Amino acid sequence: MSTNISTSASFTTEQKEYLQGFFAGVAMRGQGAFAGQTSSGLITNDPTAVAPEEMVFNTPVADLCKEERWKHEQNPFEIWDKLIDYAARNEPPTESDRFRIKYFGMFHVAPAQDSFMLRLRVPGGILSTDHMRGLATMAEQWGSGRADLTTRSNLQIREFEPKNIINVLSTLQKLGLTSRGAGADNIRNITASPITGLDPQELLDVAPLAEAMQFYISNSRDMYELPRKFNVAFDNGGAISVLADTNDIGFTAVRVGEGRSVPAGVYFRVLLCGITGHRQFASDSGILLRPDQAVAVAAAMIRVFGEHGDRTDRKKARLKYLVDRWGVERFIAETEKKLVFPLIHVAADECEPRGPIDRAGHIGIHPQSQPGMHYIGVTVPVGRLPVDQMRAIAEIADTYGSGELRLTVWQNLLIPNIPTSSLRAAEQALQAAGLECHAGTVLSGTVACTGNKGCKFAATDTKTHAISIAKLLDQRFPKESANGIDQPVNLHVTGCNHSCAQHYIGDIGLMGVKVGGEEGYQVVVGGGADQDQGVARELIPAIRFSELGPKLESLFVAYTARREPGESFLSFTRRHEIVQLQSYCNASEAN
């Protein structure tokens, strides 16, 4: 555009100067009239005076939820100086720093306990005996004198005073362990089949993949920039489940036979969007991966979630809600954009069916794939492990095993690599330490969240109540008796609707509620995962804990009297209408 103005006498000198400037401005900006707002709130006609709106992952800062604003204001990993200050003053953190400190795996759990809880990262649930001894010393010296095994094959230690948080984190590093990213909006502990590498039935040893996933997370800053927590699991396709279908991403090993659309071999199916607290299992995405592609695909999917997940509403920030909004096809397409290799779409029915899952495989003595070697599944009721037993287990694993321990999603642990000749001595050593490798049918499948003794959200003392109910049923219906419970029963006890103990997947699920000011539970039945996948149905909306035992006892009287040959409690509850099961609970007397 020319900016030369005619010197016609119809224009005054002042008008000529104005028009000259006007057209020069238009030429420079490439547009006509403009109106915008400056950072001070004034209206301007100059585009260069308008500050661009600050964005965080495509979201205006003004729209962020408070946790996202806290992260934006200060990177959680840049508050080490604050941690030192809190420790020096032995004071709890501010609200915003309480959130940021979770990035170090430290949780200030007031008002339930005016102290910190430490959560580790134990990829694949594999620990050494040196790790266990070091953690026992930490728990004894600064904490509660015990560890709590969790439903993510992990370990927590509680009751650290603020003055000891630096001691705890420094000592953890010296042990070669980490808690970095174990809380808040991060990828939770990477789980793997607990007997992977030992399992005669497995298709693939997935421990190296869990470890590789953790190494990648540890060395990738953007893996710590998620809008909400994220769960990843690797299942070896073997005898013990890792509950892959309860994870945001579950990689499940499968075998493809000859004559299919892909070469025969072992692959992974990719499951997406498990969030059982919201009554949703992860579903098959239609993708088949070579094992060497799994970690790369996980990284790509997590990046897509990080870039596009909701940062305005915490209740809608999990992967499920992004996929609900987009659909699976778009999510997969966005993932592919971040990969140098294409994703293969193969129907699930091209894969061979999975072998049987041993629901009791995490308890007792079992042969390994290595000739003459066994693992022992140790009972740790609701995951409580005092320091003397931590040390005893380490000593037993060193003396009779290979110095290795395996944690499980069932809140217990395994001691692997024990020769046949040492099994009896190892079992006796466990008994001398007050531990067992055998348990009642219900107790061996019981898990419980922290409960109101250590969590502000919980309405009930879940761990105490879970053990009480499990022992009641095991004692009333011993598996050796004619009317005994002779098949595994999973009891999941959670303190609130966050469902950390995944009550919707239990044969019996209990969720803590208040009933007339007393501790009580909602009762659901018939839940399961993997080949038994299904969301439990509500049996009792709310009942005082003091009244719950007789109701369940009556239900099991009906089960043991009316079951079909070989019928499990799960199958029994699923073939009956809820009204009929309620009538069994309400029987006037437990015979």
Coordinates of N, CA, C and O in Angstrom, one line a residue, residues 216-331:
Y216 N 12.4 -43.5 33.0 CA 12.0 -42.5 32.1 C 11.3 -41.4 32.8 O 11.6 -40.2 32.6
I217 N 10.4 -41.7 33.8 CA 9.7 -40.7 34.5 C 10.7 -39.8 35.3 O 10.7 -38.6 35.3
S218 N 11.7 -40.5 36.0 CA 12.6 -39.8 36.8 C 13.5 -38.8 36.0 O 13.9 -37.8 36.6
N219 N 13.6 -39.0 34.8 CA 14.5 -38.2 34.0 C 13.8 -37.3 32.9 O 14.4 -36.8 32.0
S220 N 12.5 -37.2 33.1 CA 11.7 -36.4 32.2 C 10.8 -35.4 32.9 O 9.8 -35.8 33.6
R221 N 11.2 -34.2 32.9 CA 10.5 -33.1 33.7 C 9.0 -33.1 33.4 O 8.2 -32.9 34.3
D222 N 8.6 -33.2 32.1 CA 7.2 -33.1 31.8 C 6.3 -34.3 32.4 O 5.1 -34.2 32.4
M223 N 6.9 -35.3 32.8 CA 6.2 -36.4 33.4 C 5.7 -36.0 34.8 O 4.9 -36.7 35.4
Y224 N 6.2 -34.9 35.3 CA 5.7 -34.4 36.6 C 4.8 -33.2 36.4 O 4.6 -32.4 37.4
E225 N 4.3 -33.0 35.2 CA 3.5 -31.8 34.9 C 2.1 -32.2 34.5 O 1.5 -31.6 33.6
L226 N 1.5 -33.1 35.2 CA 0.2 -33.7 34.9 C -1.0 -32.9 35.6 O -0.7 -32.2 36.6
P227 N -2.2 -32.9 35.0 CA -3.3 -32.3 35.7 C -3.9 -33.1 36.9 O -4.6 -32.5 37.7
R228 N -3.5 -34.3 36.9 CA -4.1 -35.2 38.0 C -3.2 -36.4 38.1 O -2.4 -36.7 37.3
K229 N -3.5 -37.3 39.1 CA -2.7 -38.5 39.3 C -2.9 -39.4 38.1 O -3.9 -39.4 37.4
F230 N -2.0 -40.4 38.0 CA -2.0 -41.3 36.8 C -1.5 -42.7 37.2 O -0.4 -42.7 37.9
N231 N -2.1 -43.7 36.8 CA -1.7 -45.1 37.2 C -1.3 -45.9 36.0 O -2.1 -45.9 35.0
V232 N -0.2 -46.6 36.1 CA 0.2 -47.5 35.0 C 0.6 -48.8 35.5 O 1.2 -48.9 36.6
A233 N 0.2 -49.9 34.8 CA 0.5 -51.3 35.3 C 0.9 -52.1 34.1 O 0.5 -51.9 33.0
F234 N 1.8 -53.1 34.4 CA 2.3 -54.1 33.5 C 1.9 -55.5 34.0 O 2.4 -55.9 35.0
D235 N 1.1 -56.2 33.2 CA 0.7 -57.5 33.6 C 1.3 -58.6 32.7 O 1.3 -58.4 31.5
N236 N 1.9 -59.6 33.3 CA 2.7 -60.6 32.6 C 1.8 -61.7 31.9 O 2.4 -62.6 31.3
G237 N 0.5 -61.6 32.1 CA -0.4 -62.6 31.6 C -0.3 -63.9 32.3 O -0.7 -65.0 31.8
G238 N 0.3 -63.9 33.6 CA 0.5 -65.1 34.3 C -0.5 -65.4 35.4 O -1.7 -65.0 35.3
A239 N -0.1 -66.1 36.4 CA -1.0 -66.7 37.4 C -1.5 -65.7 38.4 O -2.6 -65.9 39.0
I240 N -0.8 -64.6 38.6 CA -1.3 -63.6 39.6 C -1.6 -62.3 38.9 O -0.7 -61.7 38.2
S241 N -2.7 -61.7 39.1 CA -3.1 -60.5 38.5 C -2.5 -59.3 39.1 O -2.2 -59.3 40.3
V242 N -2.3 -58.2 38.4 CA -1.8 -57.0 38.9 C -3.0 -55.9 38.8 O -2.8 -54.7 39.0
L243 N -4.2 -56.4 38.5 CA -5.4 -55.6 38.3 C -5.1 -54.4 37.3 O -5.4 -53.3 37.6
A244 N -4.6 -54.8 36.2 CA -4.3 -53.8 35.1 C -5.5 -53.1 34.7 O -5.4 -51.9 34.3
D245 N -6.7 -53.7 34.8 CA -7.9 -53.0 34.3 C -8.4 -52.0 35.3 O -9.5 -51.3 35.1
T246 N -7.7 -51.7 36.4 CA -8.1 -50.6 37.3 C -7.2 -49.4 37.1 O -7.2 -48.5 37.9
N247 N -6.3 -49.4 36.1 CA -5.3 -48.4 35.9 C -5.7 -47.5 34.7 O -6.5 -47.8 33.8
D248 N -5.1 -46.2 34.7 CA -5.3 -45.3 33.6 C -4.8 -46.0 32.3 O -5.4 -45.9 31.2
I249 N -3.6 -46.6 32.4 CA -3.1 -47.4 31.3 C -2.7 -48.8 31.8 O -1.9 -48.8 32.8
G250 N -3.2 -49.8 31.3 CA -2.8 -51.2 31.6 C -2.2 -51.9 30.4 O -2.9 -51.9 29.4
F251 N -1.0 -52.4 30.6 CA -0.4 -53.2 29.5 C -0.5 -54.6 29.9 O 0.1 -55.1 30.9
T252 N -1.3 -55.4 29.2 CA -1.5 -56.8 29.5 C -0.9 -57.7 28.4 O -1.3 -57.6 27.2
A253 N 0.0 -58.6 28.8 CA 0.7 -59.5 27.9 C -0.3 -60.5 27.3 O -1.1 -61.1 28.1
V254 N -0.2 -60.7 26.0 CA -1.1 -61.7 25.3 C -0.2 -62.4 24.3 O 0.8 -61.9 23.9
R255 N -0.7 -63.6 23.9 CA -0.1 -64.3 22.8 C -0.9 -64.3 21.6 O -2.2 -64.5 21.7
V256 N -0.3 -64.1 20.4 CA -1.0 -64.2 19.2 C -0.4 -65.5 18.4 O 0.8 -65.6 18.3
G257 N -1.3 -66.3 18.0 CA -0.9 -67.6 17.4 C -0.6 -67.4 15.9 O -0.7 -66.3 15.3
E258 N -0.3 -68.5 15.2 CA 0.0 -68.5 13.8 C -1.3 -68.2 13.0 O -2.4 -68.4 13.4
G259 N -1.1 -67.6 11.8 CA -2.2 -67.4 10.9 C -3.0 -66.2 11.2 O -4.2 -66.1 10.7
R260 N -2.5 -65.2 12.0 CA -3.3 -64.0 12.3 C -2.7 -62.9 11.4 O -1.8 -63.0 10.6
S261 N -3.3 -61.7 11.7 CA -2.9 -60.5 10.8 C -1.6 -59.9 11.2 O -1.0 -59.1 10.5
V262 N -1.0 -60.4 12.3 CA 0.4 -60.0 12.7 C 1.2 -61.3 13.0 O 0.6 -62.3 13.2
P263 N 2.5 -61.2 12.9 CA 3.3 -62.3 13.2 C 3.0 -62.9 14.6 O 2.7 -62.2 15.5
A264 N 3.1 -64.2 14.7 CA 2.9 -64.9 16.0 C 3.9 -64.4 17.0 O 5.1 -64.1 16.7
G265 N 3.5 -64.3 18.3 CA 4.4 -63.9 19.3 C 3.7 -63.4 20.5 O 2.4 -63.4 20.6
V266 N 4.4 -62.8 21.4 CA 3.9 -62.2 22.6 C 3.8 -60.7 22.5 O 4.8 -60.0 22.0
Y267 N 2.7 -60.1 22.7 CA 2.5 -58.6 22.6 C 1.8 -58.1 23.9 O 1.6 -58.8 24.8
F268 N 1.5 -56.8 23.8 CA 0.7 -56.2 24.9 C -0.6 -55.7 24.3 O -0.6 -55.1 23.2
R269 N -1.8 -56.0 24.9 CA -3.0 -55.2 24.7 C -2.9 -54.0 25.6 O -2.4 -54.0 26.7
V270 N -3.5 -52.8 25.1 CA -3.4 -51.6 25.9 C -4.8 -51.3 26.4 O -5.8 -51.2 25.6
L271 N -5.0 -51.2 27.7 CA -6.2 -50.9 28.3 C -6.2 -49.5 28.8 O -5.2 -49.0 29.3
L272 N -7.3 -48.8 28.7 CA -7.4 -47.3 29.0 C -8.5 -47.0 29.9 O -9.6 -47.5 29.8
C273 N -8.2 -46.1 30.8 CA -9.2 -45.3 31.6 C -9.8 -46.1 32.7 O -11.0 -46.0 33.0
G274 N -9.1 -47.0 33.4 CA -9.6 -47.6 34.6 C -9.7 -46.6 35.8 O -8.7 -45.9 36.0
I275 N -10.8 -46.5 36.4 CA -10.9 -45.6 37.6 C -12.1 -46.1 38.4 O -13.2 -45.7 38.4
T276 N -11.8 -47.2 39.2 CA -12.9 -48.0 39.8 C -13.6 -47.2 40.9 O -14.7 -47.6 41.2
G277 N -13.0 -46.2 41.4 CA -13.7 -45.4 42.4 C -14.9 -44.7 41.7 O -15.9 -44.3 42.4
H278 N -14.8 -44.6 40.4 CA -16.0 -44.0 39.6 C -16.7 -45.2 38.8 O -17.4 -44.9 37.9
R279 N -16.5 -46.4 39.3 CA -17.1 -47.6 38.7 C -16.8 -47.8 37.3 O -17.7 -48.2 36.5
Q280 N -15.6 -47.6 36.9 CA -15.2 -47.8 35.5 C -13.9 -48.6 35.4 O -12.9 -48.2 36.0
F281 N -14.0 -49.7 34.6 CA -12.7 -50.4 34.4 C -12.1 -49.9 33.1 O -12.7 -49.3 32.2
A282 N -10.8 -50.1 33.0 CA -10.1 -49.8 31.8 C -10.6 -50.8 30.7 O -10.8 -52.0 30.9
S283 N -10.8 -50.2 29.5 CA -11.3 -51.0 28.4 C -10.2 -51.1 27.3 O -9.3 -50.3 27.2
D284 N -10.4 -52.2 26.5 CA -9.4 -52.4 25.5 C -9.4 -51.3 24.4 O -10.5 -51.0 23.9
S285 N -8.3 -50.8 24.1 CA -8.2 -49.7 23.1 C -8.1 -50.2 21.7 O -8.2 -49.3 20.8
G286 N -8.0 -51.5 21.5 CA -7.9 -52.0 20.1 C -6.4 -52.0 19.6 O -6.2 -52.3 18.5
I287 N -5.5 -51.6 20.5 CA -4.1 -51.5 20.1 C -3.3 -52.7 20.5 O -3.5 -53.2 21.6
L288 N -2.4 -53.2 19.7 CA -1.5 -54.3 20.0 C -0.1 -53.7 19.8 O 0.3 -53.1 18.8
L289 N 0.8 -54.0 20.9 CA 2.1 -53.4 20.9 C 3.1 -54.5 21.0 O 2.9 -55.5 21.8
R290 N 4.3 -54.4 20.4 CA 5.4 -55.2 20.8 C 5.9 -54.7 22.1 O 5.8 -53.6 22.5
P291 N 6.5 -55.6 22.9 CA 6.9 -55.2 24.3 C 7.9 -54.1 24.3 O 7.9 -53.2 25.2
D292 N 8.8 -54.0 23.3 CA 9.8 -52.9 23.3 C 9.1 -51.5 23.0 O 9.8 -50.5 23.1
Q293 N 7.9 -51.5 22.6 CA 7.2 -50.2 22.3 C 6.4 -49.7 23.5 O 6.0 -48.5 23.5
A294 N 6.2 -50.5 24.5 CA 5.3 -50.2 25.6 C 5.6 -48.9 26.3 O 4.8 -48.0 26.5
V295 N 6.9 -48.7 26.7 CA 7.3 -47.6 27.5 C 7.1 -46.3 26.6 O 6.7 -45.3 27.1
A296 N 7.5 -46.4 25.4 CA 7.4 -45.2 24.5 C 5.9 -44.8 24.3 O 5.6 -43.6 24.3
V297 N 5.0 -45.8 24.2 CA 3.6 -45.5 24.0 C 3.0 -44.9 25.3 O 2.2 -43.9 25.3
A298 N 3.4 -45.4 26.5 CA 3.0 -44.9 27.7 C 3.4 -43.4 27.8 O 2.6 -42.5 28.2
A299 N 4.7 -43.1 27.5 CA 5.2 -41.7 27.5 C 4.4 -40.8 26.6 O 4.0 -39.7 27.0
A300 N 4.1 -41.3 25.4 CA 3.3 -40.5 24.5 C 1.9 -40.2 25.0 O 1.4 -39.1 24.9
M301 N 1.3 -41.3 25.5 CA -0.1 -41.1 26.1 C -0.1 -40.2 27.2 O -1.0 -39.3 27.4
I302 N 0.8 -40.3 28.1 CA 0.9 -39.4 29.3 C 1.1 -38.0 28.8 O 0.5 -37.0 29.4
R303 N 1.9 -37.7 27.8 CA 2.1 -36.4 27.3 C 0.8 -35.8 26.7 O 0.5 -34.6 27.0
V304 N 0.1 -36.6 26.0 CA -1.2 -36.1 25.5 C -2.1 -35.7 26.6 O -2.8 -34.7 26.6
F305 N -2.2 -36.5 27.6 CA -3.0 -36.2 28.8 C -2.5 -34.9 29.5 O -3.3 -34.1 29.9
G306 N -1.2 -34.8 29.6 CA -0.6 -33.6 30.3 C -1.0 -32.3 29.5 O -1.2 -31.3 30.1
E307 N -1.0 -32.4 28.2 CA -1.2 -31.2 27.4 C -2.7 -30.9 27.3 O -3.0 -29.7 27.1
H308 N -3.6 -31.9 27.4 CA -5.0 -31.6 27.1 C -5.9 -31.9 28.2 O -7.1 -31.7 28.1
G309 N -5.4 -32.5 29.3 CA -6.3 -32.8 30.5 C -6.9 -31.5 31.1 O -6.3 -30.4 31.0
D310 N -8.0 -31.6 31.8 CA -8.7 -30.4 32.4 C -7.9 -29.9 33.6 O -7.6 -30.7 34.5
R311 N -7.5 -28.6 33.6 CA -6.8 -28.0 34.7 C -7.7 -27.0 35.4 O -7.2 -26.2 36.2
T312 N -9.0 -27.0 35.1 CA -9.9 -26.1 35.8 C -10.8 -26.8 36.8 O -11.3 -26.1 37.7
D313 N -10.9 -28.1 36.7 CA -11.8 -28.8 37.6 C -11.2 -30.1 38.0 O -11.1 -31.0 37.2
R314 N -10.8 -30.2 39.3 CA -10.1 -31.4 39.8 C -11.0 -32.7 39.6 O -10.4 -33.8 39.5
K315 N -12.3 -32.5 39.7 CA -13.1 -33.7 39.6 C -13.3 -34.2 38.2 O -13.8 -35.3 38.0
K316 N -12.8 -33.4 37.2 CA -12.9 -33.9 35.8 C -11.5 -33.9 35.2 O -11.4 -33.8 34.0
A317 N -10.5 -34.1 36.0 CA -9.1 -34.0 35.5 C -8.4 -35.3 35.2 O -7.3 -35.3 34.7
R318 N -9.0 -36.5 35.5 CA -8.4 -37.8 35.2 C -8.5 -38.1 33.7 O -9.3 -37.5 32.9
L319 N -7.7 -39.0 33.3 CA -7.6 -39.4 31.8 C -9.0 -39.8 31.3 O -9.4 -39.5 30.2
K320 N -9.8 -40.4 32.1 CA -11.2 -40.9 31.7 C -11.9 -39.7 31.1 O -12.6 -39.9 30.1
Y321 N -11.8 -38.5 31.7 CA -12.7 -37.4 31.2 C -12.2 -36.8 29.9 O -13.0 -36.3 29.1
L322 N -10.9 -36.9 29.7 CA -10.3 -36.4 28.4 C -10.8 -37.4 27.3 O -11.3 -36.9 26.3
V323 N -10.7 -38.7 27.6 CA -11.2 -39.7 26.6 C -12.7 -39.6 26.4 O -13.2 -39.8 25.3
D324 N -13.4 -39.4 27.5 CA -14.9 -39.2 27.3 C -15.2 -38.0 26.4 O -16.1 -38.1 25.6
R325 N -14.4 -37.0 26.5 CA -14.6 -35.8 25.7 C -14.2 -35.9 24.3 O -14.9 -35.5 23.3
W326 N -13.1 -36.6 24.1 CA -12.6 -36.8 22.7 C -13.0 -38.0 22.0 O -13.2 -38.1 20.8
G327 N -13.2 -39.1 22.8 CA -13.3 -40.4 22.2 C -12.0 -41.1 22.1 O -10.9 -40.5 21.9
V328 N -12.0 -42.5 22.1 CA -10.7 -43.2 22.0 C -10.0 -43.0 20.7 O -8.8 -42.9 20.7
E329 N -10.7 -42.9 19.6 CA -10.0 -42.8 18.3 C -9.2 -41.5 18.3 O -8.0 -41.5 17.8
R330 N -9.7 -40.4 18.8 CA -8.9 -39.1 18.7 C -7.8 -39.2 19.7 O -6.6 -38.8 19.4
F331 N -8.0 -39.8 20.9 CA -6.9 -40.0 21.8 C -5.7 -40.8 21.2 O -4.6 -40.4 21.3

